[in-house]
Short mmCIF file of C-alpha atoms and ligand atoms in Angstrom, two decimals:
data_model
loop_
_atom_site.label_atom_id
_atom_site.label_comp_id
_atom_site.label_asym_id
_atom_site.label_seq_id
_atom_site.Cartn_x
_atom_site.Cartn_y
_atom_site.Cartn_z
CA MET A 268 -11.56 21.13 -2.60
CA ALA A 269 -14.61 20.23 -0.50
CA ARG A 270 -14.21 16.61 -1.60
CA LEU A 271 -10.49 16.55 -0.79
CA LEU A 272 -11.15 18.06 2.61
CA GLY A 273 -13.50 15.23 3.54
CA VAL A 274 -14.55 15.35 7.20
CA TRP A 275 -12.52 18.34 8.24
CA ARG A 276 -14.39 19.42 11.35
CA ARG A 277 -13.67 17.63 14.60
CA HIS A 278 -16.80 16.26 16.18
CA GLY A 279 -18.26 18.85 18.57
CA SER A 280 -15.50 21.35 17.82
CA ARG A 281 -16.31 25.01 18.33
CA ARG A 282 -13.19 26.14 16.53
CA GLY A 283 -14.38 25.64 12.98
CA SER A 284 -11.96 28.09 11.41
CA ALA A 285 -8.97 26.37 13.07
CA ASP A 286 -10.22 22.98 11.86
CA LEU A 287 -10.72 24.31 8.35
CA ALA A 288 -7.24 25.84 8.35
CA ALA A 289 -5.80 22.52 9.59
CA GLY A 290 -7.54 20.65 6.77
CA ILE A 291 -6.22 23.00 4.09
CA ARG A 292 -2.76 22.97 5.69
CA MET A 293 -2.67 19.19 5.42
CA LEU A 294 -3.77 19.23 1.78
CA VAL A 295 -1.05 21.72 0.84
CA LEU A 296 1.75 20.07 2.82
CA GLU A 297 0.80 16.70 1.45
CA GLY A 298 0.79 18.01 -2.11
CA ARG A 299 -2.84 17.10 -2.77
CA LEU A 300 -3.57 20.79 -3.24
CA PRO A 301 -0.52 21.53 -5.35
CA VAL A 302 1.38 24.77 -4.72
CA GLY A 303 0.03 27.51 -6.96
CA THR A 304 -3.53 26.12 -7.13
CA GLY A 305 -6.01 28.99 -7.47
CA LEU A 306 -8.41 28.97 -4.54
CA PRO A 307 -12.09 29.78 -4.93
CA ALA A 308 -13.48 33.00 -3.48
CA GLU A 309 -14.26 32.87 0.24
CA ARG A 310 -18.00 33.09 -0.36
CA GLU A 311 -17.87 30.10 -2.76
CA VAL A 312 -15.90 28.05 -0.23
CA ALA A 313 -18.41 28.99 2.47
CA ALA A 314 -21.30 27.87 0.25
CA ALA A 315 -19.61 24.59 -0.76
CA LEU A 316 -18.80 23.69 2.84
CA GLY A 317 -22.04 25.00 4.33
CA VAL A 318 -20.28 27.33 6.81
CA SER A 319 -20.23 31.05 7.43
CA ARG A 320 -18.10 33.38 5.35
CA THR A 321 -16.51 34.68 8.53
CA MET A 322 -15.26 31.19 9.36
CA VAL A 323 -13.61 30.87 5.95
CA ALA A 324 -12.14 34.37 6.19
CA THR A 325 -10.63 33.58 9.60
CA ALA A 326 -9.17 30.30 8.33
CA TRP A 327 -7.71 32.03 5.25
CA GLU A 328 -6.22 34.73 7.45
CA ALA A 329 -4.48 32.09 9.58
CA LEU A 330 -3.17 30.29 6.50
CA ARG A 331 -1.94 33.58 5.04
CA GLY A 332 -0.07 34.17 8.29
CA GLU A 333 1.65 30.79 7.87
CA GLY A 334 2.49 31.45 4.22
CA LEU A 335 0.28 28.59 3.02
CA VAL A 336 -2.11 30.92 1.20
CA VAL A 337 -1.07 33.97 -0.76
CA SER A 338 -3.62 36.58 -1.84
CA ARG A 339 -3.30 39.58 -4.10
CA ARG A 340 -6.08 42.10 -4.55
CA GLY A 341 -7.73 41.61 -7.90
CA ALA A 342 -5.81 38.38 -8.61
CA GLY A 343 -7.36 36.10 -5.96
CA SER A 344 -5.68 33.60 -3.67
CA TRP A 345 -3.60 30.51 -4.27
CA SER A 346 -1.86 27.81 -2.25
CA ALA A 347 1.83 28.27 -1.41
CA LEU A 348 4.58 26.82 0.72
CA PRO A 349 6.19 29.02 3.36
CA PRO A 350 9.94 29.64 2.86
CA GLY A 351 10.79 27.41 5.85
CA ALA A 352 9.07 24.41 4.27
CA HIS A 353 11.74 24.26 1.58
CA ALA A 354 15.01 23.02 2.96
CA ARG A 355 17.91 25.26 1.96
CA GLU A 356 20.17 23.65 -0.64
CA ASP A 357 23.15 23.60 1.68
CA GLU A 358 21.06 22.04 4.44
CA LEU A 359 19.69 19.27 2.28
CA PRO A 360 21.46 15.94 2.50
CA GLY A 361 22.69 14.84 -0.93
CA ALA A 362 20.39 12.36 -2.68
CA GLY A 363 22.98 9.66 -1.97
CA ASP A 364 22.67 10.32 1.75
CA MET A 365 18.92 9.98 1.82
CA ILE A 366 17.41 6.93 3.49
CA ASP A 367 14.44 5.71 1.51
CA PHE A 368 11.57 4.43 3.63
CA THR A 369 9.05 4.86 0.83
CA ARG A 370 9.52 1.38 -0.66
CA ALA A 371 8.80 -1.83 1.21
CA VAL A 372 10.88 -3.87 -1.20
CA PRO A 373 13.86 -6.09 -0.33
CA ALA A 374 16.83 -6.73 -2.63
CA ALA A 375 17.08 -10.04 -4.52
CA VAL A 376 17.66 -13.32 -2.70
CA PRO A 377 21.22 -14.52 -3.41
CA GLY A 378 20.05 -17.45 -5.57
CA VAL A 379 18.70 -15.29 -8.39
CA ALA A 380 22.06 -14.96 -10.17
CA GLY A 381 22.67 -18.73 -9.96
CA ALA A 382 19.16 -19.44 -11.24
CA ALA A 383 19.80 -17.13 -14.20
CA ALA A 384 22.98 -19.08 -15.03
CA ALA A 385 21.09 -22.36 -14.80
CA ALA A 386 18.28 -21.00 -16.99
CA LEU A 387 20.62 -19.98 -19.81
CA PRO A 388 20.95 -23.42 -21.44
CA ARG A 389 17.16 -23.78 -21.35
CA LEU A 390 16.85 -20.47 -23.14
CA THR A 391 18.79 -21.92 -26.07
CA ALA A 392 16.02 -24.45 -26.63
CA GLU A 393 13.38 -21.75 -26.41
CA LEU A 394 15.04 -19.56 -29.03
CA ALA A 395 13.85 -21.86 -31.80
CA GLY A 396 10.22 -21.06 -30.89
CA HIS A 397 8.21 -17.83 -31.16
CA GLY A 398 8.49 -17.01 -27.45
CA TYR A 399 4.85 -16.00 -26.95
CA TYR A 400 3.30 -17.83 -24.00
CA GLU A 401 0.08 -15.98 -23.37
CA LEU A 402 -0.73 -18.02 -20.28
CA GLY A 403 2.86 -18.49 -19.17
CA LEU A 404 5.65 -21.03 -19.58
CA PRO A 405 4.17 -24.53 -18.87
CA VAL A 406 6.91 -25.52 -16.41
CA LEU A 407 6.41 -22.33 -14.41
CA ARG A 408 2.61 -22.67 -14.31
CA GLU A 409 3.11 -26.19 -13.01
CA ARG A 410 5.47 -25.08 -10.23
CA ILE A 411 3.19 -22.26 -9.17
CA ALA A 412 0.23 -24.66 -9.10
CA ASP A 413 2.27 -27.09 -6.96
CA ARG A 414 2.95 -24.34 -4.42
CA PHE A 415 -0.79 -23.62 -4.07
CA THR A 416 -1.43 -27.34 -3.62
CA ALA A 417 1.27 -27.47 -0.93
CA ARG A 418 -0.44 -24.55 0.83
CA GLY A 419 -3.67 -26.52 1.06
CA LEU A 420 -5.46 -25.49 -2.14
CA PRO A 421 -5.33 -28.22 -4.80
CA THR A 422 -4.49 -26.44 -8.06
CA VAL A 423 -3.77 -27.54 -11.63
CA PRO A 424 -1.61 -25.55 -14.08
CA GLU A 425 -4.72 -24.63 -16.11
CA GLN A 426 -5.79 -22.50 -13.13
CA VAL A 427 -2.63 -20.40 -13.30
CA LEU A 428 -1.77 -17.48 -15.57
CA VAL A 429 1.70 -15.93 -15.36
CA THR A 430 1.71 -12.12 -15.24
CA ASN A 431 4.13 -9.22 -14.92
CA GLY A 432 3.77 -8.97 -11.13
CA SER A 433 0.72 -9.09 -8.90
CA HIS A 434 -0.18 -5.47 -9.57
CA HIS A 435 -0.71 -6.49 -13.19
CA VAL A 436 -3.34 -8.97 -11.97
CA LEU A 437 -5.36 -6.20 -10.34
CA ALA A 438 -5.21 -4.11 -13.52
CA MET A 439 -6.37 -7.11 -15.59
CA ALA A 440 -9.13 -8.02 -13.15
CA LEU A 441 -10.40 -4.44 -13.06
CA ARG A 442 -10.51 -4.42 -16.84
CA LEU A 443 -12.55 -7.61 -16.76
CA LEU A 444 -14.86 -6.85 -13.86
CA ALA A 445 -15.22 -3.11 -13.25
CA GLY A 446 -16.22 -0.29 -15.55
CA PRO A 447 -16.37 3.48 -15.11
CA GLY A 448 -18.44 4.44 -12.07
CA ASP A 449 -18.43 0.91 -10.61
CA ARG A 450 -17.50 0.48 -6.98
CA VAL A 451 -14.55 -1.54 -5.74
CA LEU A 452 -14.35 -2.49 -2.07
CA ILE A 453 -10.96 -1.98 -0.44
CA GLU A 454 -9.56 -2.21 3.05
CA GLN A 455 -8.54 1.04 4.69
CA PRO A 456 -5.61 1.39 4.95
CA THR A 457 -4.50 -0.42 1.82
CA TYR A 458 -1.72 -0.63 -0.77
CA PRO A 459 -1.62 2.84 -2.44
CA ASN A 460 -0.95 1.61 -5.98
CA ALA A 461 -4.15 -0.43 -5.78
CA ILE A 462 -6.13 2.73 -5.05
CA ASP A 463 -4.46 4.37 -8.05
CA ALA A 464 -5.30 1.38 -10.28
CA ILE A 465 -8.95 1.53 -9.22
CA ARG A 466 -9.08 5.25 -9.94
CA ALA A 467 -7.32 4.76 -13.28
CA ALA A 468 -10.10 2.33 -14.21
CA HIS A 469 -12.55 5.21 -13.42
CA ALA A 470 -14.00 3.05 -10.66
CA LEU A 471 -14.75 4.25 -7.13
CA PRO A 472 -12.93 2.80 -4.14
CA VAL A 473 -15.26 1.93 -1.25
CA PRO A 474 -13.09 1.72 1.87
CA VAL A 475 -13.89 -0.46 4.87
CA ALA A 476 -11.79 0.38 7.93
CA MET A 477 -9.51 -2.25 9.40
CA THR A 478 -9.74 -2.58 13.17
CA ASP A 479 -6.88 -2.96 15.63
CA GLU A 480 -7.40 -6.73 15.32
CA GLY A 481 -7.60 -6.81 11.52
CA TRP A 482 -10.77 -7.38 9.51
CA ASP A 483 -14.34 -6.66 10.49
CA ALA A 484 -16.31 -9.29 8.54
CA ASP A 485 -19.65 -7.72 9.53
CA ALA A 486 -18.60 -4.29 8.26
CA ILE A 487 -17.38 -5.88 5.03
CA GLU A 488 -20.68 -7.69 4.57
CA VAL A 489 -22.67 -4.50 5.20
CA ALA A 490 -20.53 -2.60 2.67
CA LEU A 491 -20.89 -5.41 0.12
CA ARG A 492 -24.67 -5.34 0.53
CA GLN A 493 -25.12 -1.56 0.65
CA ALA A 494 -22.59 -0.43 -1.94
CA ALA A 495 -22.83 -3.55 -4.14
CA PRO A 496 -19.25 -3.25 -5.40
CA ARG A 497 -18.43 -5.17 -8.56
CA VAL A 498 -15.24 -6.53 -7.04
CA ALA A 499 -13.29 -6.43 -3.77
CA TYR A 500 -9.53 -6.05 -3.38
CA LEU A 501 -8.20 -7.66 -0.19
CA ILE A 502 -4.76 -8.42 1.25
CA VAL A 503 -5.33 -11.14 3.85
CA ASP A 504 -1.72 -12.34 4.15
CA PHE A 505 0.52 -9.89 6.00
CA HIS A 506 -1.52 -6.94 4.91
CA ASN A 507 0.26 -3.89 3.53
CA PRO A 508 0.66 -1.69 5.57
CA THR A 509 -0.67 -3.12 8.87
CA GLY A 510 0.99 -6.57 8.73
CA HIS A 511 -2.23 -8.33 9.87
CA ARG A 512 -3.00 -11.86 8.73
CA LEU A 513 -6.50 -13.30 8.62
CA ASP A 514 -6.74 -16.64 10.44
CA ALA A 515 -8.50 -19.75 9.11
CA GLU A 516 -11.71 -19.00 10.98
CA GLY A 517 -11.79 -15.43 9.64
CA ARG A 518 -11.19 -16.78 6.13
CA ALA A 519 -14.12 -19.16 6.46
CA ARG A 520 -16.32 -16.19 7.48
CA LEU A 521 -15.03 -13.88 4.78
CA GLY A 522 -15.30 -16.61 2.14
CA ALA A 523 -18.93 -17.17 3.18
CA VAL A 524 -19.61 -13.41 2.89
CA LEU A 525 -18.19 -13.36 -0.65
CA ARG A 526 -20.31 -16.36 -1.59
CA ARG A 527 -23.48 -14.97 -0.01
CA THR A 528 -23.12 -11.59 -1.69
CA GLY A 529 -21.77 -13.00 -4.97
CA THR A 530 -18.76 -10.69 -4.95
CA PRO A 531 -15.57 -11.61 -6.80
CA ALA A 532 -12.44 -10.67 -4.85
CA VAL A 533 -8.90 -10.06 -6.00
CA VAL A 534 -6.92 -11.45 -3.07
CA ASP A 535 -3.40 -10.07 -3.09
CA GLU A 536 -0.98 -12.73 -1.82
CA THR A 537 2.20 -10.78 -2.56
CA HIS A 538 3.48 -11.23 1.01
CA VAL A 539 2.31 -14.78 1.67
CA GLU A 540 5.79 -16.32 1.69
CA LEU A 541 7.02 -13.76 4.22
CA ASP A 542 5.78 -15.62 7.29
CA LEU A 543 8.46 -14.56 9.76
CA ASP A 544 7.33 -16.50 12.81
CA GLY A 545 6.02 -19.66 11.17
CA ASP A 546 6.15 -21.89 8.13
CA PRO A 547 4.26 -20.50 5.09
CA LEU A 548 3.18 -24.05 4.21
CA ALA A 549 1.62 -24.47 7.65
CA GLY A 550 -0.31 -21.17 7.55
CA PRO A 551 -4.06 -20.84 7.04
CA PRO A 552 -5.25 -22.13 3.63
CA PRO A 553 -5.58 -19.54 0.84
CA LEU A 554 -8.87 -17.61 0.93
CA ALA A 555 -9.76 -19.29 -2.38
CA ALA A 556 -10.19 -22.56 -0.46
CA PHE A 557 -13.28 -21.00 1.18
CA ALA A 558 -14.80 -19.34 -1.90
CA PRO A 559 -13.34 -21.16 -4.92
CA ASP A 560 -15.60 -19.53 -7.49
CA TRP A 561 -15.14 -16.01 -6.19
CA VAL A 562 -11.46 -15.58 -5.38
CA ILE A 563 -8.91 -14.38 -7.91
CA ALA A 564 -5.60 -14.91 -6.10
CA ALA A 565 -2.78 -12.58 -7.15
CA GLY A 566 0.74 -13.81 -6.36
CA SER A 567 4.18 -12.41 -6.96
CA ALA A 568 7.87 -13.25 -6.99
CA SER A 569 8.69 -9.61 -6.20
CA LYS A 570 9.00 -9.92 -2.43
CA SER A 571 9.88 -13.60 -2.13
CA HIS A 572 12.69 -13.50 -4.73
CA TRP A 573 13.19 -10.23 -6.60
CA GLY A 574 11.03 -7.36 -7.87
CA GLY A 575 13.27 -7.05 -10.92
CA LEU A 576 11.98 -10.34 -12.30
CA ARG A 577 8.65 -8.48 -12.76
CA LEU A 578 6.79 -11.77 -12.50
CA GLY A 579 3.61 -12.69 -10.73
CA TRP A 580 0.64 -14.93 -11.33
CA VAL A 581 -3.07 -15.29 -10.94
CA ARG A 582 -4.79 -18.40 -9.66
CA ALA A 583 -8.53 -18.76 -10.23
CA SER A 584 -11.10 -21.08 -11.81
CA THR A 585 -10.15 -22.11 -15.35
CA GLU A 586 -13.12 -20.08 -16.62
CA ILE A 587 -11.84 -16.88 -14.99
CA ILE A 588 -8.30 -17.65 -16.12
CA ASN A 589 -9.46 -17.87 -19.72
CA ARG A 590 -11.46 -14.64 -19.42
CA LEU A 591 -8.47 -12.87 -17.83
CA ALA A 592 -6.23 -14.15 -20.62
CA ALA A 593 -8.65 -12.70 -23.17
CA ALA A 594 -8.76 -9.36 -21.28
CA ARG A 595 -4.97 -9.35 -21.14
CA ARG A 596 -4.64 -9.44 -24.91
CA SER A 597 -5.57 -5.77 -25.09
CA ILE A 598 -2.77 -4.92 -22.65
CA ASP A 599 0.14 -7.22 -23.57
CA LEU A 600 0.80 -10.65 -24.99
CA GLY A 601 2.68 -12.48 -22.27
CA SER A 602 5.62 -12.24 -19.91
CA PRO A 603 9.32 -12.46 -20.84
CA VAL A 604 10.52 -16.02 -21.36
CA PHE A 605 13.98 -15.74 -19.82
CA GLU A 606 12.67 -14.38 -16.51
CA GLN A 607 10.09 -17.15 -16.43
CA LEU A 608 12.86 -19.72 -16.89
CA VAL A 609 14.76 -18.12 -14.00
CA LEU A 610 11.71 -18.20 -11.72
CA ALA A 611 10.96 -21.80 -12.72
CA GLU A 612 14.52 -22.64 -11.58
CA LEU A 613 13.97 -20.89 -8.27
CA LEU A 614 10.61 -22.60 -7.67
CA GLY A 615 12.04 -26.02 -8.57
CA ASP A 616 13.47 -26.17 -5.03
CA PRO A 617 12.13 -23.03 -3.34
CA GLU A 618 12.79 -23.76 0.33
CA PRO A 619 16.48 -22.75 0.69
CA GLU A 620 15.98 -19.28 -0.82
CA LEU A 621 12.71 -18.65 0.99
CA ARG A 622 14.25 -19.70 4.31
CA GLU A 623 17.09 -17.26 3.75
CA ARG A 624 14.67 -14.48 2.82
CA ARG A 625 12.63 -15.02 5.97
CA ALA A 626 15.68 -15.20 8.24
CA GLU A 627 17.02 -11.93 6.89
CA LEU A 628 13.67 -10.21 7.33
CA VAL A 629 13.36 -11.46 10.92
CA THR A 630 16.70 -9.81 11.76
CA ARG A 631 15.64 -6.59 10.06
CA ARG A 632 12.18 -6.53 11.63
CA ASP A 633 13.69 -6.99 15.07
CA ALA A 634 16.29 -4.26 14.41
CA LEU A 635 13.55 -1.83 13.34
CA VAL A 636 11.43 -2.67 16.38
CA GLU A 637 14.37 -2.00 18.64
CA ALA A 638 15.24 1.27 16.85
CA VAL A 639 11.68 2.59 17.14
CA ARG A 640 11.46 1.61 20.80
CA THR A 641 14.77 3.38 21.46
CA HIS A 642 14.36 6.56 19.42
CA CYS A 643 10.57 6.99 19.27
CA PRO A 644 9.34 5.52 22.56
CA GLU A 645 5.94 7.22 22.22
CA TRP A 646 5.15 5.46 18.97
CA THR A 647 3.18 2.26 19.38
CA PHE A 648 2.85 -0.74 17.08
CA ARG A 649 2.05 -4.44 16.89
CA VAL A 650 5.08 -6.53 15.98
CA PRO A 651 3.89 -8.10 12.71
CA ALA A 652 4.26 -11.86 12.26
CA GLY A 653 5.15 -11.34 8.60
CA GLY A 654 5.33 -8.95 5.69
CA LEU A 655 7.71 -6.06 5.28
CA SER A 656 6.67 -3.15 7.46
CA LEU A 657 5.82 -1.78 10.85
CA TRP A 658 2.62 0.26 11.08
CA CYS A 659 3.33 2.81 13.79
CA ARG A 660 0.76 4.84 15.69
CA LEU A 661 2.04 8.36 16.34
CA PRO A 662 1.39 10.37 19.50
CA ALA A 663 -0.39 13.08 17.44
CA PRO A 664 -1.95 13.42 13.96
CA VAL A 665 1.24 14.58 12.25
CA SER A 666 2.06 11.90 9.67
CA THR A 667 2.18 14.25 6.71
CA ARG A 668 4.13 16.87 8.58
CA ILE A 669 6.69 14.28 9.67
CA ALA A 670 6.97 13.07 6.06
CA VAL A 671 7.55 16.63 4.85
CA THR A 672 10.03 17.52 7.58
CA ALA A 673 11.84 14.17 7.37
CA GLN A 674 13.24 15.15 3.99
CA ASN A 675 15.26 17.86 5.73
CA HIS A 676 16.67 15.16 7.99
CA GLY A 677 17.61 12.86 5.12
CA VAL A 678 14.65 10.47 5.07
CA TRP A 679 11.95 9.84 2.53
CA VAL A 680 8.83 8.30 4.04
CA VAL A 681 5.26 8.03 2.77
CA PRO A 682 2.58 9.98 4.68
CA ALA A 683 -0.04 7.51 5.85
CA SER A 684 -2.79 9.37 3.98
CA ARG A 685 -1.47 7.65 0.83
CA PHE A 686 -2.82 4.38 2.21
CA ALA A 687 -6.35 5.79 2.33
CA ALA A 688 -8.85 6.46 -0.43
CA GLN A 689 -9.59 10.02 0.69
CA GLY A 690 -6.67 11.02 2.91
CA GLY A 691 -6.67 11.02 6.69
CA LEU A 692 -4.79 8.39 8.77
CA GLU A 693 -2.62 11.22 10.09
CA ARG A 694 -1.86 9.27 13.25
CA TRP A 695 0.02 6.54 11.41
CA LEU A 696 3.34 6.00 9.66
CA ARG A 697 4.56 2.94 7.77
CA LEU A 698 8.19 1.95 8.25
CA PRO A 699 9.48 -0.86 6.03
CA PHE A 700 12.13 -3.21 7.42
CA THR A 701 13.66 -4.10 4.08
CA GLN A 702 17.09 -2.48 4.55
CA PRO A 703 20.13 -3.54 6.58
CA PRO A 704 19.83 -3.04 10.37
CA GLU A 705 22.31 -0.15 10.53
CA VAL A 706 20.42 1.77 7.84
CA LEU A 707 17.13 1.16 9.66
CA ALA A 708 18.60 2.42 12.93
CA ASP A 709 20.01 5.54 11.29
CA GLY A 710 16.73 6.20 9.46
CA VAL A 711 14.67 5.93 12.64
CA ARG A 712 17.11 8.20 14.49
CA ARG A 713 16.64 10.83 11.78
CA LEU A 714 12.86 10.37 11.80
CA ALA A 715 12.84 10.89 15.56
CA LEU A 716 14.53 14.27 15.01
CA ALA A 717 11.97 15.18 12.37
CA ALA A 718 9.10 14.11 14.63
CA ALA A 719 10.51 16.09 17.55
CA SER A 720 10.73 19.26 15.48
CA VAL A 721 7.14 18.79 14.24
CA LEU A 722 5.78 18.11 17.71
CA ASP A 723 7.70 21.09 19.15
CA SER A 724 6.37 23.44 16.51
CA ARG A 725 2.87 22.12 17.17
CA ALA A 726 3.21 22.99 20.82
CA ALA A 727 4.59 26.49 20.24
CA PRO A 728 1.51 28.36 18.95
CA ALA A 729 -0.65 26.90 21.71
CA VAL A 730 1.71 28.37 24.28
CA LEU A 731 2.06 31.73 22.57
CA ASN A 732 -1.57 32.06 21.68
CA PRO A 733 -3.75 30.18 24.11
CA VAL A 734 -7.38 29.97 22.95
C1 PLP B 1084 0.34 -5.60 -1.33
C2 PLP B 1084 1.14 -5.44 -2.58
N1 PLP B 1084 0.62 -5.80 -3.77
C3 PLP B 1084 1.31 -5.69 -4.90
C4 PLP B 1084 2.57 -5.16 -4.92
C5 PLP B 1084 3.29 -5.05 -6.22
O1 PLP B 1084 3.80 -6.28 -6.53
P1 PLP B 1084 4.38 -6.65 -7.97
O2 PLP B 1084 5.79 -6.19 -7.99
O3 PLP B 1084 4.25 -8.15 -7.99
O4 PLP B 1084 3.52 -6.02 -9.00
C6 PLP B 1084 3.17 -4.76 -3.73
C7 PLP B 1084 4.50 -4.15 -3.73
O5 PLP B 1084 4.86 -3.40 -2.89
C8 PLP B 1084 2.44 -4.90 -2.52
O6 PLP B 1084 2.95 -4.56 -1.35
#
C-alpha cells in the first residue's frame, strides 16, 4: 500500500491525515486498491509510512465516514465503495448508450474491403505453399521498407520483420533485451499497455516526465546514465497521450544521447501517418536516421488502416531483425498470410486511403476541440498536430473521480493515472477524437456534467467543514 500511495503528502502540508485519506480514496476509486482488500492495522500503516498513529487513525476515521473503509471489531478493516458510488441499475444508461472514450482507435479506412477482394486471387497462389513466413510476406516487407525510404530513412526489406501489431514488437524486444529486474526507460505519461508489457516482463519502468513542450533530452540523458536501463520505449511521433511530436533537431539530440549511452530504444511509430496538419512524408526523419544501430522502430497498420488487420512491423539493423526473429519463435511463428496480402494491396498505393484517414481525423479533432471549449471551458489543452487524442488539463486533480462518475452519465473514459507508472496525473484526462463529431459532442457534454458534479461535491465539505 505504501508503494501504491507513492508521494501522498503535499509539499509543506500540515494536514497529513487529509492527504493520507485523499491518497487512499484515489486508490480505492481507481480500483488499484480493490474493494474488499484487507487493510493493515493502523500501527503497521504508521510504521510503513513513517507517520504517527494518530494521523493514520484520523485518516481512517474520515474514510470510514465516507464509506471507503469499513471496520469491524475483531475482524479488521477493508476497502469499500460507498453506496452512492454505484449507480443504481435504473439510473445506469444501457451498455448500448454508453459512449466509449477509453479507446483511441478509429474504424477501418473504406479501402480495406476492396483490398481484401483484390487480395483473394493472390491467396489462391499462396495456398499451394506452407504459409509460414517467419519474417513476413516478401512483397509486404518490400512495401514497408519503401515507406521508410520515402520518409527519409533508406531501408531494405531485410531490415523489416512483419509482426502482429506494434505492441507485439515491444513484447518481442523486451524478451530479447530485458530480463527480470532490468530497468526500462519510459516517458511519463505513456501508452498504458506498454507499462503493462514492461511489468509482465518483470522489468521496472523508469519514468521520465514529459514537459509542456514535449521531451527533456537532458532529463532523459541523466536517467539513462543514472538508472542504466537496458532499453528505452519512446513515442516520438504524435505521442500517446499528449500528441507531441519531436522535431528534427530534438531527434538529432535524442539520437546522440542514445548513441552516447549505448541504449537501445523501441521507438513506437504507431501514429506516424496521422500527421493532421502536414504531409507525413515531409515530416522529420525517423529517429533511426540519427541512431541507426540503436533504434528499433515499431510500426503498425492499426491506426493508419485498421486495427483488425492485427499487423505491424519492426524496422532495425539486419542483425537485430534476425535476433528478434529468433526471439519471436518462442512466441509465435509468423503473421497471417491473408491479412498480409490485404495490407500489401493497401500499401501498393497508400496515398488515397491515408489522405482520407487524415481528412476524417482533422474534422473529428476540430469537432472535439470545439466541444471541449463549449462544454468544459476551464479545461486547457494544446491542439495536437497529429495522433488521435486531446490531452486535457483539468481545473483540479479529479481525473479518477471524473472517470468514475462519468459512468453514471453514460461515458467510459480512462483516468489519467493509467498513463503513469505509479499513478498520479490526476489533473489530466485523455479524450480520443476517433468517433463521429456528433458522438464526440454528446460525450463531452456528458463528461461536463460528470465533472460538474465532482467539482461541486469537492467544494461542499470545504464549505460545511472549514479547516
Ligand atoms: C502508442 C501506441 N502503441 C501501440 C499501440 C497498439 O498498436 P497495435 O494495434 O499495432 O498493436 C497503440 C494503440 O492504441 C498505441 O497508441
